[in-house]
Tab-separated table of C-alpha atoms in Angstrom:
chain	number	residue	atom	x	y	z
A	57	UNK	CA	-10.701	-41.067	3.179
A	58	UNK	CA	-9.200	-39.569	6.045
A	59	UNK	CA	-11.084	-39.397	9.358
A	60	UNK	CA	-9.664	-35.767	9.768
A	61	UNK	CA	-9.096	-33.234	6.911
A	62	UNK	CA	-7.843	-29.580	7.090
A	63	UNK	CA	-8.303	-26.845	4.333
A	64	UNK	CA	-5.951	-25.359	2.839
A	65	UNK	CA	-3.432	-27.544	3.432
A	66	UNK	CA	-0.818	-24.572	2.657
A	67	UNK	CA	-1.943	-20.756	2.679
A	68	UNK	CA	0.422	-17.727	1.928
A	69	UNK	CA	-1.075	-14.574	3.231
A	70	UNK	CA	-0.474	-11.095	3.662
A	71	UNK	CA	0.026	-8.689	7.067
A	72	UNK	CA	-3.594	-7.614	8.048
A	73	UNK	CA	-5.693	-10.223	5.961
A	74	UNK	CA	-8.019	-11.728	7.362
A	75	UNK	CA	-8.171	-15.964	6.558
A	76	UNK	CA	-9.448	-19.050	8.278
A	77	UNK	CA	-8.396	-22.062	8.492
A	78	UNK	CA	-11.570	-25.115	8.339
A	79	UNK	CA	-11.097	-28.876	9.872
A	80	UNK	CA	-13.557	-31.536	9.407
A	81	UNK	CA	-14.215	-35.014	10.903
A	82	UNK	CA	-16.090	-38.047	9.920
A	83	UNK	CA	-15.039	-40.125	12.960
A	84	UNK	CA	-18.408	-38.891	15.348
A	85	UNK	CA	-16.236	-37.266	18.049
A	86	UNK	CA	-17.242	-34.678	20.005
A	87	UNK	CA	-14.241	-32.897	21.208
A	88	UNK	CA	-12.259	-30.766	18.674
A	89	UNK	CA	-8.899	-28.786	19.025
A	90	UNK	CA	-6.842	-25.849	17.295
A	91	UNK	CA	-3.097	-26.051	17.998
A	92	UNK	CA	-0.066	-24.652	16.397
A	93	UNK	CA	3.320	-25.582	16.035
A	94	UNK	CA	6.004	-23.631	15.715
A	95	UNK	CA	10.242	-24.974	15.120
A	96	UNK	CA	11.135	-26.469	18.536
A	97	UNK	CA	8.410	-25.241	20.549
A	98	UNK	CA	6.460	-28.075	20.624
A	99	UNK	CA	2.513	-27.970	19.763
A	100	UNK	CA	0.345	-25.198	21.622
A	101	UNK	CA	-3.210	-25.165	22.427
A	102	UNK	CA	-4.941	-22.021	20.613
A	103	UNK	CA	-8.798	-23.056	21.245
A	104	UNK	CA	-10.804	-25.787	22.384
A	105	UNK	CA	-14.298	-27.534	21.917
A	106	UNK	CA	-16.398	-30.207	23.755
A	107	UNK	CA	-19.242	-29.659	22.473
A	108	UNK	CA	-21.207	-27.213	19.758
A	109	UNK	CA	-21.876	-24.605	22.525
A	110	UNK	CA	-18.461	-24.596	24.092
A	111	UNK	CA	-15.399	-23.083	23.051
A	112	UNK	CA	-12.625	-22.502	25.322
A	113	UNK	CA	-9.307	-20.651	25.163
A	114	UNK	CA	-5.809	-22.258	25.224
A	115	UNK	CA	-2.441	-21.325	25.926
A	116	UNK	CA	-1.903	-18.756	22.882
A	117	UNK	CA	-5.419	-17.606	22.138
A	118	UNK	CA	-4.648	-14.338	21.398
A	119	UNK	CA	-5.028	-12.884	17.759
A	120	UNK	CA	-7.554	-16.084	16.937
A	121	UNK	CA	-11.135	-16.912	16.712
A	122	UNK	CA	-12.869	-19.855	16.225
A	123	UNK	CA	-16.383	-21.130	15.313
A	124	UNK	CA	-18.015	-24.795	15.557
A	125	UNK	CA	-20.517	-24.537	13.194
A	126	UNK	CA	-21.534	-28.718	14.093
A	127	UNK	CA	-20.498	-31.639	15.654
A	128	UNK	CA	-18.069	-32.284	12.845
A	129	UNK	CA	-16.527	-28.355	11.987
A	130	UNK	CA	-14.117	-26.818	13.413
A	131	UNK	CA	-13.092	-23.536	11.854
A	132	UNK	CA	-9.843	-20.842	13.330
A	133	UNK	CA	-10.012	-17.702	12.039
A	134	UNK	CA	-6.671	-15.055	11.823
A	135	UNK	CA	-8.818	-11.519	12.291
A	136	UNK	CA	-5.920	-9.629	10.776
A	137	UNK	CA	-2.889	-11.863	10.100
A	138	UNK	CA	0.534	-11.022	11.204
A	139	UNK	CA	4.250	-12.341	10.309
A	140	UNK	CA	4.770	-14.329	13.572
A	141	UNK	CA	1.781	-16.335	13.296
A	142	UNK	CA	3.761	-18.126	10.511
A	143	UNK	CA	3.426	-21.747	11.404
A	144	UNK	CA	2.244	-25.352	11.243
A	145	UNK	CA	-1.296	-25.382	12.721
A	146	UNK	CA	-3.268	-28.748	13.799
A	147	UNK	CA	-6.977	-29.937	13.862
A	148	UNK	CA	-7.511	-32.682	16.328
A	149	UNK	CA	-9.993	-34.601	17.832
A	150	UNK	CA	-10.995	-36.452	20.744
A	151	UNK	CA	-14.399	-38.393	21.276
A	152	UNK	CA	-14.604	-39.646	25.313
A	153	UNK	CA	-17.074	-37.421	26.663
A	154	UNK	CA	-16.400	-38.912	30.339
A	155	UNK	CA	-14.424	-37.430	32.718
A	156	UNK	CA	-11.364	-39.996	33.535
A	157	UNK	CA	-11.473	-41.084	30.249
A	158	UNK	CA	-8.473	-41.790	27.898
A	159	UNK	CA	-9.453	-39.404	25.213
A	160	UNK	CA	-7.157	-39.806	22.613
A	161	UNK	CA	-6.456	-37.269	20.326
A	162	UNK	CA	-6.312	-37.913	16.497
A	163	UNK	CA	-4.622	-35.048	14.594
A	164	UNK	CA	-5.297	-33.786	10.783
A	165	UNK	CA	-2.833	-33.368	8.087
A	166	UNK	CA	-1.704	-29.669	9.233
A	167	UNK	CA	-1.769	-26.591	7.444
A	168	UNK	CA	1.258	-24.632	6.708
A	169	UNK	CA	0.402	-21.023	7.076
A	170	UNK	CA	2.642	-18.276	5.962
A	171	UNK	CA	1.717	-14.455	6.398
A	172	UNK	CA	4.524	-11.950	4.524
B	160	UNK	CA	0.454	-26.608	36.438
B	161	UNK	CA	1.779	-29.677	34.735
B	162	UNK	CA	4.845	-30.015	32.413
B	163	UNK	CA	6.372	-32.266	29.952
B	164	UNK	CA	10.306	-32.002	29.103
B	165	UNK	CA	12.321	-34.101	26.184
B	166	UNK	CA	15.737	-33.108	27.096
B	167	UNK	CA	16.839	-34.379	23.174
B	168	UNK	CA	16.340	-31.723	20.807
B	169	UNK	CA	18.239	-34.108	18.253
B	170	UNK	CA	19.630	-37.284	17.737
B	171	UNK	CA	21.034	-39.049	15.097
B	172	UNK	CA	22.111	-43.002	14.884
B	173	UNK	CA	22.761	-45.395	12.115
B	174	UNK	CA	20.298	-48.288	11.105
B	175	UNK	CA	19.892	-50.632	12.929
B	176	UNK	CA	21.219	-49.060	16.383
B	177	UNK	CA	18.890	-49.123	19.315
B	178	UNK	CA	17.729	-45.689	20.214
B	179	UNK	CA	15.928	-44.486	23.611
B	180	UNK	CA	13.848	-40.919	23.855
B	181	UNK	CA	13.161	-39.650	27.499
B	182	UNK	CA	10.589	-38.450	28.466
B	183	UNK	CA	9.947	-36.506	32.151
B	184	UNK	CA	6.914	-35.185	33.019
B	185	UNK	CA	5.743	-33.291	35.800
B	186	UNK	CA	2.350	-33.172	37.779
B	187	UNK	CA	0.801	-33.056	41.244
B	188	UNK	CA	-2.174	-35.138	39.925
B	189	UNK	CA	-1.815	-38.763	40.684
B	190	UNK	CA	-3.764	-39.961	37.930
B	191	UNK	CA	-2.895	-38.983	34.711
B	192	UNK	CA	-2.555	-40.879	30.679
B	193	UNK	CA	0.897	-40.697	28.782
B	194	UNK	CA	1.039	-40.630	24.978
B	195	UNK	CA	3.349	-40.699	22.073
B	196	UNK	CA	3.496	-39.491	18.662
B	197	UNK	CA	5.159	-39.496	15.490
B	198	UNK	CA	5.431	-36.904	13.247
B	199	UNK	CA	7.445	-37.578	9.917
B	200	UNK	CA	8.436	-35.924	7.390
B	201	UNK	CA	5.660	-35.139	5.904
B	202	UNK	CA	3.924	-33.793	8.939
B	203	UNK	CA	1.591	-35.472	9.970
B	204	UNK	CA	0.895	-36.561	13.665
B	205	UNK	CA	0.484	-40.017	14.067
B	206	UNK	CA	-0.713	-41.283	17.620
B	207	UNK	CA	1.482	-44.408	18.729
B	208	UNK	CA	0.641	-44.959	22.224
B	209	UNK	CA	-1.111	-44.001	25.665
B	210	UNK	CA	-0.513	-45.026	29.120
B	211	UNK	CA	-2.389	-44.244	32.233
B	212	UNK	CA	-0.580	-43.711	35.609
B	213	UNK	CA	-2.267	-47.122	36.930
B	214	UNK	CA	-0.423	-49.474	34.872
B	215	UNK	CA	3.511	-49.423	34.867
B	216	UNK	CA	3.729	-52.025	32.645
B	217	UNK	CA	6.374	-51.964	30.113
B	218	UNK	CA	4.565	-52.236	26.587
B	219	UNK	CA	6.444	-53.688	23.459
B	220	UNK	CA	4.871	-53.103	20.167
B	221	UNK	CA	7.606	-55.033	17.207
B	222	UNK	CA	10.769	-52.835	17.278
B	223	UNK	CA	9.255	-49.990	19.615
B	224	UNK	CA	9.127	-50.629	23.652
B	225	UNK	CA	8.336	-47.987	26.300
B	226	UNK	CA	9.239	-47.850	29.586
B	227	UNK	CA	7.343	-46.308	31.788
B	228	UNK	CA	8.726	-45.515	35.441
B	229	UNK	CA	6.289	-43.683	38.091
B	230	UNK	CA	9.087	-43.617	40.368
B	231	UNK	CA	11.043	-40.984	37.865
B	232	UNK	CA	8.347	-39.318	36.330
B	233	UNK	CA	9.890	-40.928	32.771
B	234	UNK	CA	8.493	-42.395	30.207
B	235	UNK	CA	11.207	-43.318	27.906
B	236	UNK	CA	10.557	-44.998	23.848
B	237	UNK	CA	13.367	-46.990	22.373
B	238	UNK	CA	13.144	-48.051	18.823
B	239	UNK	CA	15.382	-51.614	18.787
B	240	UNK	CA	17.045	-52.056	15.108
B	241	UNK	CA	16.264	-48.521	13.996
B	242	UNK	CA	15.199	-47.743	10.065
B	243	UNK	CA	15.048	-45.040	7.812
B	244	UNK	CA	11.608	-44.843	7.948
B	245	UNK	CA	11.837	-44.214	12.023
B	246	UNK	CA	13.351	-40.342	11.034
B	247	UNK	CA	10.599	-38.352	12.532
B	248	UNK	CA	10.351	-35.647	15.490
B	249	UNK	CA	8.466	-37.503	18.187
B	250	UNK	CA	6.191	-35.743	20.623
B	251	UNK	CA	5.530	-37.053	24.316
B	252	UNK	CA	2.214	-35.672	25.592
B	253	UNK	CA	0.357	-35.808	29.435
B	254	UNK	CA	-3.603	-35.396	29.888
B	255	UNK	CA	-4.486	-35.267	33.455
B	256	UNK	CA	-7.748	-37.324	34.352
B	257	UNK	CA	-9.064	-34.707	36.672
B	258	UNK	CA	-12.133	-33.009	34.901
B	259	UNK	CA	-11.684	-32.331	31.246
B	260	UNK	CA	-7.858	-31.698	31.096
B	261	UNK	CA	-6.339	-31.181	27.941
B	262	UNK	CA	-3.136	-32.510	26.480
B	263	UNK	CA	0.532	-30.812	27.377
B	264	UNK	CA	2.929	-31.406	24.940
B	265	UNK	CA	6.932	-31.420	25.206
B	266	UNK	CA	8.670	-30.008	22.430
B	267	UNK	CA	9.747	-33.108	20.587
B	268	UNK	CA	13.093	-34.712	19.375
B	269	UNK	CA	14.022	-35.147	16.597
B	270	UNK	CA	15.624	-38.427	15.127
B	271	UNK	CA	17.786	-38.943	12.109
B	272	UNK	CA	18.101	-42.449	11.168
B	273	UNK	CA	21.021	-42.450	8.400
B	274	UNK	CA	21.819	-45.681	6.268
C-alpha cells in the first residue's frame, strides 16, 4: 500500500463549488504539505503543517483552506472553485522534526483537478 | 529569498546518449540540502536524491551521477546510457537548514528519451 494516498485522484468541478481535496499517510511523519503544479511553473507551496496545531501559509495561499484533522490527515479545501485553479495538486510529507535536519519530502500520487 | 533555476525547459536525446540537467541555485544561507526528483509520466514524484552543502562529493547511483559544485551554485544530474524509461520532467529542489525552511522548487525539465 502506498505510504501516501490522495483522494480523488481526478475531480472535474464547476465555477463556485466548493470541493476538497484529502491526503493520508501511514509512514508516522509529522510534517505535511499542499502544493500545486501547474505546466512549466514548477511545484508551489499552498499550505503547510508541522504539527496538528500548526498550519502555515505558502507561496499561493490564496483561495485555499486547509484542515489537519491528525497526525496522519491532511485535507485542502477550494471555498468556491474557479477556472485557474485547474491543476495538478500534491500531498507530501516530511518526518524530521529537528531543525538542521534533512527532511525529505515524500510526495502522493497527485490529483488532477479541473474546475469548468 | 532563495531561488532555484533549470535553464532546460526541454531536451530530447536518443538511447543510450549521456544526458546532463543543470541545476543553479541561489541562497545567502551557507548551509543548505539539495534534492532531485522524478516525475514520469504518470505523475508521480519520485524522490532520487539529497545533498547537503557540507559534502561536495560527487555521488553515482548505476547510470545516474550528480555533480555537485559549491563554487557555481550547480548541481548538475547526468543520466549515462539513457533509456526510455528515463522520459520524465525532473525537478531540482533547495531546503535551507536555518529553522524550519521549506522546499523551493525550479520548474523542471523535461526529457524525451526516443528509441
Amino acid at each position: 500500500d502506498a505510504d501516501v494516498t490522495q483522494t480523488p485522484r481526478n475531480r472535474i468541478t464547476k465555477t463556485g463549488k466548493r470541493i476538497m481535496l484529502e491526503c493520508s499517510q501511514t509512514k508516522g511523519h509529522d510534517r505535511m504539505y499542499w502544493y500545486r503544479q501547474d505546466p512549466g511553473l514548477g511545484l508551489q507551496l499552498i499550505y503547510y503543517s508541522f504539527d496538528v496545531k500548526d498550519i502555515n501559509k505558502g507561496e499561493i495561499s490564496d483561495g485555499y483552506s486547509v484542515s489537519r484533522q491528525a497526525q496522519a490527515k491532511f485535507s485542502l479545501s477550494l471555498e468556491s472553485a474557479i477556472p485557474n485553479q485547474t491543476a495538478l495538486y500534491f500531498c507530501a510529507t516530511s518526518g524530521d522534526i529537528n531543525p538542521g535536519s534533512t527532511d525529505t519530502q515524500y510526495f502522493g500520487p497527485g490529483t488532477r483537478l479541473t474546475v469548468l | 529569498a532563495q531561488k532555484v533555476t533549470q535553464a532546460q525547459t526541454e531536451i530530447s536525446v536518443v538511447e543510450k546518449e549521456d544526458v546532463t540537467l543543470d541545476c543553479v541555485y541561489e541562497t545567502r544561507d551557507t548551509t543548505y540540502y539539495l534534492f532531485w526528483y522524478k516525475q514520469p509520466p504518470s505523475g508521480e514524484l519520485v524522490f532520487l536524491i539529497r545533498r547537503n552543502s557540507f559534502d561536495e562529493q560527487n555521488e553515482i547511483s548505476g547510470r545516474y551521477s550528480w555533480n555537485f559544485q559549491k563554487s557555481t551554485s550547480s548541481f548538475n544530474f547526468t543520466i549515462t546510457a539513457s533509456q526510455v524509461v528515463d522520459s520524465a520532467v525532473y525537478f531540482c529542489a533547495l531546503r535551507l537548514l536555518s529553522g524550519y525552511s521549506t522546499l523551493t522548487f525550479g520548474k523542471g525539465t523535461m526529457l524525451l528519451v526516443s528509441p
